[in-house]
C-alpha cells in the first residue's frame, strides 16, 4: 500500500519488544513517529535506536509516541537491545515491532525492492492523532537519520495546526513564523493583533505564537 500525505494510516497488529502491538490501541490520541530500519545488529541502526532512546523525553514533551520496526524476529530485537544499551548509553525505552512476516512493512510500503528485497528501508512516518499521515521521508541504508529534524518537523506541524502558521526554511523554535496564504489580512489582524512584517503581500512573518 502506497500511503500519501493526508491518508489515514491503517490499523495493524504485530509482535513487538513490548509484547503484542495493536497500533490504534497503542497510539490512542497521541501523535506517532514510526520509523523503520533495515536490520538488527547493524552499526547505523544501532546508533539510530540509541539516539531515539536519548530523545524520548523530547518526544514525550510534545505528546508523541515513538515506535521502531524491522523485519527481524522479536528474540533478535531483545538480544540487540542489550548491545544498544551497552554501546549507546541509552536502553530502548519504546517498542520495536518485529515484523517477521513483513505484514506491516508491506501494508506501509516499507520495503523498496530495488533498494533491498529482504529488508526495510530507513523510513520515518509522522502520524497525527486522527491517524493521518503528516510526513514521510526515506533515507538510504548508509545514512543515519537526524532525529532533531524530526522533532523540528513535529514542532512545525503542531504550530501549524494550532495557529494557522507555517515555518520558513531552517526555522528553529522561537524564530518568526509565516502567516499562511489562506488567512487574509483582515483575519490576520484578529489572529495576530500585535501586527506582522510583510516583505511582500504574500510573505507575512510574525513572532512565534505561544
Ligand atoms: C546499518 O544500519 O549500519 C546498515 C544497514 C544496511 C546497510 C548499511 C548499513
mmCIF file of N, CA, C and O in Angstrom, residues 90-168:
data_model
loop_
_atom_site.group_PDB
_atom_site.id
_atom_site.type_symbol
_atom_site.label_atom_id
_atom_site.label_comp_id
_atom_site.label_asym_id
_atom_site.label_seq_id
_atom_site.Cartn_x
_atom_site.Cartn_y
_atom_site.Cartn_z
ATOM 1 N N UNK A 90 22.068 4.443 26.208
ATOM 2 C CA UNK A 90 20.624 4.614 26.403
ATOM 3 C C UNK A 90 19.941 3.309 26.036
ATOM 4 O O UNK A 90 20.077 2.844 24.900
ATOM 5 N N UNK A 91 19.225 2.739 26.996
ATOM 6 C CA UNK A 91 18.493 1.500 26.722
ATOM 7 C C UNK A 91 17.225 1.832 25.942
ATOM 8 O O UNK A 91 16.684 2.948 26.049
ATOM 9 N N UNK A 92 16.746 0.877 25.160
ATOM 10 C CA UNK A 92 15.486 1.060 24.420
ATOM 11 C C UNK A 92 14.378 1.407 25.411
ATOM 12 O O UNK A 92 14.195 0.705 26.412
ATOM 13 N N UNK A 93 13.630 2.462 25.134
ATOM 14 C CA UNK A 93 12.537 2.872 26.029
ATOM 15 C C UNK A 93 11.250 3.087 25.223
ATOM 16 O O UNK A 93 10.401 3.869 25.594
ATOM 17 N N UNK A 94 11.168 2.388 24.103
ATOM 18 C CA UNK A 94 9.976 2.422 23.249
ATOM 19 C C UNK A 94 9.901 1.065 22.548
ATOM 20 O O UNK A 94 10.908 0.343 22.469
ATOM 21 N N UNK A 95 8.722 0.687 22.036
ATOM 22 C CA UNK A 95 8.611 -0.633 21.404
ATOM 23 C C UNK A 95 9.319 -0.715 20.050
ATOM 24 O O UNK A 95 9.391 0.274 19.326
ATOM 25 N N UNK A 96 9.825 -1.887 19.774
ATOM 26 C CA UNK A 96 10.375 -2.198 18.441
ATOM 27 C C UNK A 96 9.507 -3.313 17.863
ATOM 28 O O UNK A 96 9.444 -4.414 18.427
ATOM 29 N N UNK A 97 8.847 -3.014 16.760
ATOM 30 C CA UNK A 97 7.989 -4.017 16.125
ATOM 31 C C UNK A 97 8.866 -5.043 15.413
ATOM 32 O O UNK A 97 9.820 -4.680 14.722
ATOM 33 N N UNK A 98 8.530 -6.312 15.612
ATOM 34 C CA UNK A 98 9.254 -7.410 14.954
ATOM 35 C C UNK A 98 8.376 -7.910 13.817
ATOM 36 O O UNK A 98 7.537 -8.796 13.998
ATOM 37 N N UNK A 99 8.605 -7.341 12.645
ATOM 38 C CA UNK A 99 7.713 -7.614 11.511
ATOM 39 C C UNK A 99 8.213 -8.830 10.727
ATOM 40 O O UNK A 99 8.518 -8.743 9.537
ATOM 41 N N UNK A 100 8.281 -9.948 11.446
ATOM 42 C CA UNK A 100 8.910 -11.170 10.918
ATOM 43 C C UNK A 100 8.264 -11.671 9.629
ATOM 44 O O UNK A 100 8.929 -12.250 8.779
ATOM 45 N N UNK A 101 6.962 -11.438 9.465
ATOM 46 C CA UNK A 101 6.274 -11.915 8.250
ATOM 47 C C UNK A 101 6.020 -10.775 7.256
ATOM 48 O O UNK A 101 5.293 -10.944 6.286
ATOM 49 N N UNK A 102 6.599 -9.590 7.536
ATOM 50 C CA UNK A 102 6.529 -8.407 6.646
ATOM 51 C C UNK A 102 5.115 -7.867 6.457
ATOM 52 O O UNK A 102 4.867 -7.100 5.523
ATOM 53 N N UNK A 103 4.236 -8.274 7.347
ATOM 54 C CA UNK A 103 2.833 -7.846 7.205
ATOM 55 C C UNK A 103 2.713 -6.323 7.255
ATOM 56 O O UNK A 103 2.063 -5.708 6.405
ATOM 57 N N UNK A 104 3.376 -5.715 8.234
ATOM 58 C CA UNK A 104 3.269 -4.261 8.412
ATOM 59 C C UNK A 104 4.109 -3.546 7.351
ATOM 60 O O UNK A 104 3.702 -2.522 6.793
ATOM 61 N N UNK A 105 5.268 -4.104 7.055
ATOM 62 C CA UNK A 105 6.156 -3.481 6.055
ATOM 63 C C UNK A 105 5.460 -3.362 4.713
ATOM 64 O O UNK A 105 5.591 -2.354 4.009
ATOM 65 N N UNK A 106 4.723 -4.410 4.360
ATOM 66 C CA UNK A 106 4.012 -4.364 3.077
ATOM 67 C C UNK A 106 2.826 -3.412 3.152
ATOM 68 O O UNK A 106 2.576 -2.628 2.228
ATOM 69 N N UNK A 107 2.141 -3.419 4.282
ATOM 70 C CA UNK A 107 0.988 -2.520 4.459
ATOM 71 C C UNK A 107 1.409 -1.055 4.339
ATOM 72 O O UNK A 107 0.708 -0.238 3.749
ATOM 73 N N UNK A 108 2.577 -0.734 4.909
ATOM 74 C CA UNK A 108 3.021 0.669 4.969
ATOM 75 C C UNK A 108 4.085 0.987 3.910
ATOM 76 O O UNK A 108 4.666 2.077 3.930
ATOM 77 N N UNK A 109 4.339 0.057 3.016
ATOM 78 C CA UNK A 109 5.276 0.289 1.907
ATOM 79 C C UNK A 109 6.703 0.576 2.399
ATOM 80 O O UNK A 109 7.370 1.496 1.916
ATOM 81 N N UNK A 110 7.164 -0.238 3.332
ATOM 82 C CA UNK A 110 8.471 -0.007 3.941
ATOM 83 C C UNK A 110 9.569 -0.875 3.332
ATOM 84 O O UNK A 110 10.717 -0.827 3.775
ATOM 85 N N UNK A 111 9.199 -1.687 2.330
ATOM 86 C CA UNK A 111 10.220 -2.445 1.595
ATOM 87 C C UNK A 111 10.250 -1.892 0.176
ATOM 88 O O UNK A 111 9.213 -1.821 -0.494
ATOM 89 N N UNK A 112 11.418 -1.436 -0.239
ATOM 90 C CA UNK A 112 11.595 -0.896 -1.592
ATOM 91 C C UNK A 112 12.489 -1.894 -2.332
ATOM 92 O O UNK A 112 13.713 -1.865 -2.165
ATOM 93 N N UNK A 113 11.886 -2.771 -3.113
ATOM 94 C CA UNK A 113 12.621 -3.926 -3.652
ATOM 95 C C UNK A 113 13.873 -3.567 -4.442
ATOM 96 O O UNK A 113 14.827 -4.345 -4.459
ATOM 97 N N UNK A 114 13.892 -2.398 -5.069
ATOM 98 C CA UNK A 114 15.090 -2.066 -5.845
ATOM 99 C C UNK A 114 16.233 -1.575 -4.957
ATOM 100 O O UNK A 114 17.370 -1.449 -5.421
ATOM 101 N N UNK A 115 15.921 -1.269 -3.689
ATOM 102 C CA UNK A 115 16.986 -0.975 -2.719
ATOM 103 C C UNK A 115 17.385 -2.277 -2.029
ATOM 104 O O UNK A 115 18.566 -2.604 -1.934
ATOM 105 N N UNK A 116 16.404 -3.005 -1.531
ATOM 106 C CA UNK A 116 16.639 -4.330 -0.947
ATOM 107 C C UNK A 116 15.304 -5.057 -0.913
ATOM 108 O O UNK A 116 14.308 -4.487 -0.447
ATOM 109 N N UNK A 117 15.303 -6.294 -1.385
ATOM 110 C CA UNK A 117 14.023 -7.009 -1.338
ATOM 111 C C UNK A 117 13.878 -7.832 -0.073
ATOM 112 O O UNK A 117 12.897 -8.541 0.105
ATOM 113 N N UNK A 118 14.860 -7.747 0.823
ATOM 114 C CA UNK A 118 14.761 -8.534 2.059
ATOM 115 C C UNK A 118 14.637 -7.684 3.312
ATOM 116 O O UNK A 118 14.246 -8.181 4.359
ATOM 117 N N UNK A 119 15.005 -6.409 3.251
ATOM 118 C CA UNK A 119 14.992 -5.598 4.470
ATOM 119 C C UNK A 119 14.179 -4.316 4.260
ATOM 120 O O UNK A 119 13.977 -3.879 3.133
ATOM 121 N N UNK A 120 13.753 -3.740 5.382
ATOM 122 C CA UNK A 120 13.009 -2.486 5.327
ATOM 123 C C UNK A 120 13.962 -1.317 5.088
ATOM 124 O O UNK A 120 15.122 -1.349 5.508
ATOM 125 N N UNK A 121 13.442 -0.283 4.419
ATOM 126 C CA UNK A 121 14.253 0.923 4.224
ATOM 127 C C UNK A 121 14.160 1.806 5.471
ATOM 128 O O UNK A 121 13.379 1.556 6.375
ATOM 129 N N UNK A 122 14.981 2.861 5.483
ATOM 130 C CA UNK A 122 15.022 3.790 6.615
ATOM 131 C C UNK A 122 13.947 4.867 6.403
ATOM 132 O O UNK A 122 14.236 5.956 5.912
ATOM 133 N N UNK A 123 12.700 4.527 6.747
ATOM 134 C CA UNK A 123 11.582 5.463 6.559
ATOM 135 C C UNK A 123 11.136 6.011 7.910
ATOM 136 O O UNK A 123 11.234 5.323 8.935
ATOM 137 N N UNK A 124 10.667 7.259 7.911
ATOM 138 C CA UNK A 124 10.007 7.849 9.084
ATOM 139 C C UNK A 124 8.594 8.245 8.666
ATOM 140 O O UNK A 124 8.417 8.894 7.628
ATOM 141 N N UNK A 125 7.612 7.851 9.464
ATOM 142 C CA UNK A 125 6.237 8.324 9.275
ATOM 143 C C UNK A 125 5.864 9.152 10.500
ATOM 144 O O UNK A 125 6.074 8.696 11.636
ATOM 145 N N UNK A 126 5.355 10.354 10.287
ATOM 146 C CA UNK A 126 4.742 11.111 11.384
ATOM 147 C C UNK A 126 3.236 11.053 11.163
ATOM 148 O O UNK A 126 2.733 11.383 10.075
ATOM 149 N N UNK A 127 2.531 10.601 12.199
ATOM 150 C CA UNK A 127 1.093 10.335 12.105
ATOM 151 C C UNK A 127 0.406 11.163 13.192
ATOM 152 O O UNK A 127 0.857 11.166 14.350
ATOM 153 N N UNK A 128 -0.655 11.880 12.825
ATOM 154 C CA UNK A 128 -1.279 12.770 13.813
ATOM 155 C C UNK A 128 -2.338 12.026 14.630
ATOM 156 O O UNK A 128 -2.618 10.846 14.387
ATOM 157 N N UNK A 129 -2.940 12.684 15.619
ATOM 158 C CA UNK A 129 -3.892 11.970 16.494
ATOM 159 C C UNK A 129 -5.113 11.432 15.748
ATOM 160 O O UNK A 129 -5.772 10.514 16.232
ATOM 161 N N UNK A 130 -5.411 12.005 14.565
ATOM 162 C CA UNK A 130 -6.528 11.475 13.765
ATOM 163 C C UNK A 130 -6.078 10.335 12.865
ATOM 164 O O UNK A 130 -6.838 9.888 12.000
ATOM 165 N N UNK A 131 -4.833 9.889 13.035
ATOM 166 C CA UNK A 131 -4.222 8.792 12.257
ATOM 167 C C UNK A 131 -3.934 9.184 10.807
ATOM 168 O O UNK A 131 -3.804 8.331 9.931
ATOM 169 N N UNK A 132 -3.859 10.484 10.556
ATOM 170 C CA UNK A 132 -3.500 10.953 9.207
ATOM 171 C C UNK A 132 -1.982 11.007 9.082
ATOM 172 O O UNK A 132 -1.289 11.461 10.015
ATOM 173 N N UNK A 133 -1.487 10.605 7.915
ATOM 174 C CA UNK A 133 -0.052 10.674 7.650
ATOM 175 C C UNK A 133 0.332 12.118 7.368
ATOM 176 O O UNK A 133 -0.202 12.745 6.454
ATOM 177 N N UNK A 134 1.270 12.672 8.157
ATOM 178 C CA UNK A 134 1.637 14.085 8.018
ATOM 179 C C UNK A 134 3.034 14.277 7.441
ATOM 180 O O UNK A 134 3.364 15.360 6.966
ATOM 181 N N UNK A 135 3.882 13.283 7.562
ATOM 182 C CA UNK A 135 5.234 13.374 6.961
ATOM 183 C C UNK A 135 5.701 11.969 6.632
ATOM 184 O O UNK A 135 5.427 11.026 7.370
ATOM 185 N N UNK A 136 6.372 11.856 5.519
ATOM 186 C CA UNK A 136 7.094 10.611 5.231
ATOM 187 C C UNK A 136 8.444 10.983 4.649
ATOM 188 O O UNK A 136 8.545 11.908 3.833
ATOM 189 N N UNK A 137 9.482 10.332 5.121
ATOM 190 C CA UNK A 137 10.788 10.517 4.494
ATOM 191 C C UNK A 137 11.513 9.181 4.502
ATOM 192 O O UNK A 137 11.304 8.352 5.388
ATOM 193 N N UNK A 138 12.316 8.991 3.491
ATOM 194 C CA UNK A 138 13.042 7.726 3.367
ATOM 195 C C UNK A 138 14.504 8.027 3.081
ATOM 196 O O UNK A 138 14.815 8.770 2.143
ATOM 197 N N UNK A 139 15.354 7.467 3.921
ATOM 198 C CA UNK A 139 16.798 7.661 3.785
ATOM 199 C C UNK A 139 17.435 6.381 3.274
ATOM 200 O O UNK A 139 16.932 5.283 3.519
ATOM 201 N N UNK A 140 18.592 6.518 2.621
ATOM 202 C CA UNK A 140 19.316 5.306 2.215
ATOM 203 C C UNK A 140 19.885 4.576 3.434
ATOM 204 O O UNK A 140 20.094 5.193 4.496
ATOM 205 N N UNK A 141 20.139 3.291 3.258
ATOM 206 C CA UNK A 141 20.620 2.468 4.371
ATOM 207 C C UNK A 141 21.917 3.003 4.967
ATOM 208 O O UNK A 141 22.177 2.871 6.161
ATOM 209 N N UNK A 142 22.728 3.662 4.139
ATOM 210 C CA UNK A 142 24.050 4.085 4.612
ATOM 211 C C UNK A 142 24.022 5.426 5.353
ATOM 212 O O UNK A 142 25.068 5.891 5.808
ATOM 213 N N UNK A 143 22.851 6.062 5.470
ATOM 214 C CA UNK A 143 22.773 7.380 6.120
ATOM 215 C C UNK A 143 21.856 7.319 7.340
ATOM 216 O O UNK A 143 20.641 7.117 7.206
ATOM 217 N N UNK A 144 22.435 7.519 8.512
ATOM 218 C CA UNK A 144 21.617 7.594 9.725
ATOM 219 C C UNK A 144 20.812 8.881 9.730
ATOM 220 O O UNK A 144 21.272 9.919 9.256
ATOM 221 N N UNK A 145 19.585 8.783 10.255
ATOM 222 C CA UNK A 145 18.688 9.949 10.228
ATOM 223 C C UNK A 145 19.024 10.971 11.308
ATOM 224 O O UNK A 145 19.651 10.652 12.308
ATOM 225 N N UNK A 146 18.567 12.204 11.070
ATOM 226 C CA UNK A 146 18.747 13.304 12.016
ATOM 227 C C UNK A 146 17.436 13.457 12.801
ATOM 228 O O UNK A 146 16.476 14.029 12.300
ATOM 229 N N UNK A 147 17.393 12.931 14.014
ATOM 230 C CA UNK A 147 16.127 12.919 14.749
ATOM 231 C C UNK A 147 15.797 14.285 15.350
ATOM 232 O O UNK A 147 14.642 14.539 15.684
ATOM 233 N N UNK A 148 16.785 15.173 15.444
ATOM 234 C CA UNK A 148 16.471 16.562 15.815
ATOM 235 C C UNK A 148 15.589 17.183 14.731
ATOM 236 O O UNK A 148 14.712 18.000 15.016
ATOM 237 N N UNK A 149 15.810 16.820 13.485
ATOM 238 C CA UNK A 149 14.983 17.318 12.382
ATOM 239 C C UNK A 149 13.551 16.780 12.493
ATOM 240 O O UNK A 149 12.587 17.483 12.165
ATOM 241 N N UNK A 150 13.420 15.561 12.967
ATOM 242 C CA UNK A 150 12.066 15.005 13.148
ATOM 243 C C UNK A 150 11.341 15.805 14.239
ATOM 244 O O UNK A 150 10.165 16.165 14.084
ATOM 245 N N UNK A 151 12.037 16.119 15.326
ATOM 246 C CA UNK A 151 11.414 16.940 16.389
ATOM 247 C C UNK A 151 11.055 18.319 15.850
ATOM 248 O O UNK A 151 9.991 18.865 16.165
ATOM 249 N N UNK A 152 11.939 18.899 15.042
ATOM 250 C CA UNK A 152 11.673 20.228 14.468
ATOM 251 C C UNK A 152 10.419 20.186 13.592
ATOM 252 O O UNK A 152 9.578 21.090 13.625
ATOM 253 N N UNK A 153 10.276 19.117 12.841
ATOM 254 C CA UNK A 153 9.093 18.987 11.975
ATOM 255 C C UNK A 153 7.826 18.828 12.807
ATOM 256 O O UNK A 153 6.773 19.401 12.475
ATOM 257 N N UNK A 154 7.917 18.065 13.888
ATOM 258 C CA UNK A 154 6.751 17.915 14.767
ATOM 259 C C UNK A 154 6.369 19.279 15.341
ATOM 260 O O UNK A 154 5.183 19.652 15.377
ATOM 261 N N UNK A 155 7.350 20.053 15.768
ATOM 262 C CA UNK A 155 7.057 21.398 16.289
ATOM 263 C C UNK A 155 6.352 22.235 15.235
ATOM 264 O O UNK A 155 5.393 22.959 15.527
ATOM 265 N N UNK A 156 6.826 22.160 14.011
ATOM 266 C CA UNK A 156 6.226 22.928 12.915
ATOM 267 C C UNK A 156 4.791 22.471 12.660
ATOM 268 O O UNK A 156 3.871 23.294 12.532
ATOM 269 N N UNK A 157 4.581 21.153 12.598
ATOM 270 C CA UNK A 157 3.227 20.632 12.338
ATOM 271 C C UNK A 157 2.260 21.030 13.451
ATOM 272 O O UNK A 157 1.117 21.419 13.199
ATOM 273 N N UNK A 158 2.723 20.936 14.692
ATOM 274 C CA UNK A 158 1.832 21.256 15.816
ATOM 275 C C UNK A 158 1.513 22.748 15.854
ATOM 276 O O UNK A 158 0.380 23.144 16.138
ATOM 277 N N UNK A 159 2.511 23.578 15.525
ATOM 278 C CA UNK A 159 2.254 25.027 15.436
ATOM 279 C C UNK A 159 1.255 25.335 14.326
ATOM 280 O O UNK A 159 0.335 26.141 14.489
ATOM 281 N N UNK A 160 1.443 24.685 13.179
ATOM 282 C CA UNK A 160 0.566 24.915 12.025
ATOM 283 C C UNK A 160 -0.876 24.550 12.375
ATOM 284 O O UNK A 160 -1.815 25.272 12.019
ATOM 285 N N UNK A 161 -1.034 23.435 13.080
ATOM 286 C CA UNK A 161 -2.389 23.004 13.437
ATOM 287 C C UNK A 161 -3.045 23.971 14.418
ATOM 288 O O UNK A 161 -4.244 24.206 14.365
ATOM 289 N N UNK A 162 -2.248 24.519 15.318
ATOM 290 C CA UNK A 162 -2.830 25.375 16.377
ATOM 291 C C UNK A 162 -3.035 26.807 15.945
ATOM 292 O O UNK A 162 -3.922 27.483 16.448
ATOM 293 N N UNK A 163 -2.190 27.326 15.050
ATOM 294 C CA UNK A 163 -2.142 28.785 14.869
ATOM 295 C C UNK A 163 -2.225 29.282 13.429
ATOM 296 O O UNK A 163 -1.968 30.459 13.176
ATOM 297 N N UNK A 164 -2.526 28.417 12.458
ATOM 298 C CA UNK A 164 -2.608 28.863 11.052
ATOM 299 C C UNK A 164 -1.311 29.548 10.597
ATOM 300 O O UNK A 164 -1.340 30.607 9.955
ATOM 301 N N UNK A 165 -0.204 28.969 10.979
ATOM 302 C CA UNK A 165 1.088 29.486 10.536
ATOM 303 C C UNK A 165 1.876 28.355 9.878
ATOM 304 O O UNK A 165 1.552 27.177 10.037
ATOM 305 N N UNK A 166 2.895 28.752 9.144
ATOM 306 C CA UNK A 166 3.839 27.802 8.549
ATOM 307 C C UNK A 166 5.232 28.231 9.003
ATOM 308 O O UNK A 166 5.398 29.335 9.545
ATOM 309 N N UNK A 167 6.218 27.379 8.773
ATOM 310 C CA UNK A 167 7.564 27.733 9.229
ATOM 311 C C UNK A 167 8.508 27.820 8.029
ATOM 312 O O UNK A 167 8.453 26.975 7.136
ATOM 313 N N UNK A 168 9.357 28.835 8.024
ATOM 314 C CA UNK A 168 10.240 29.043 6.869
ATOM 315 C C UNK A 168 11.413 28.060 6.860
ATOM 316 O O UNK A 168 11.593 27.278 7.793
#
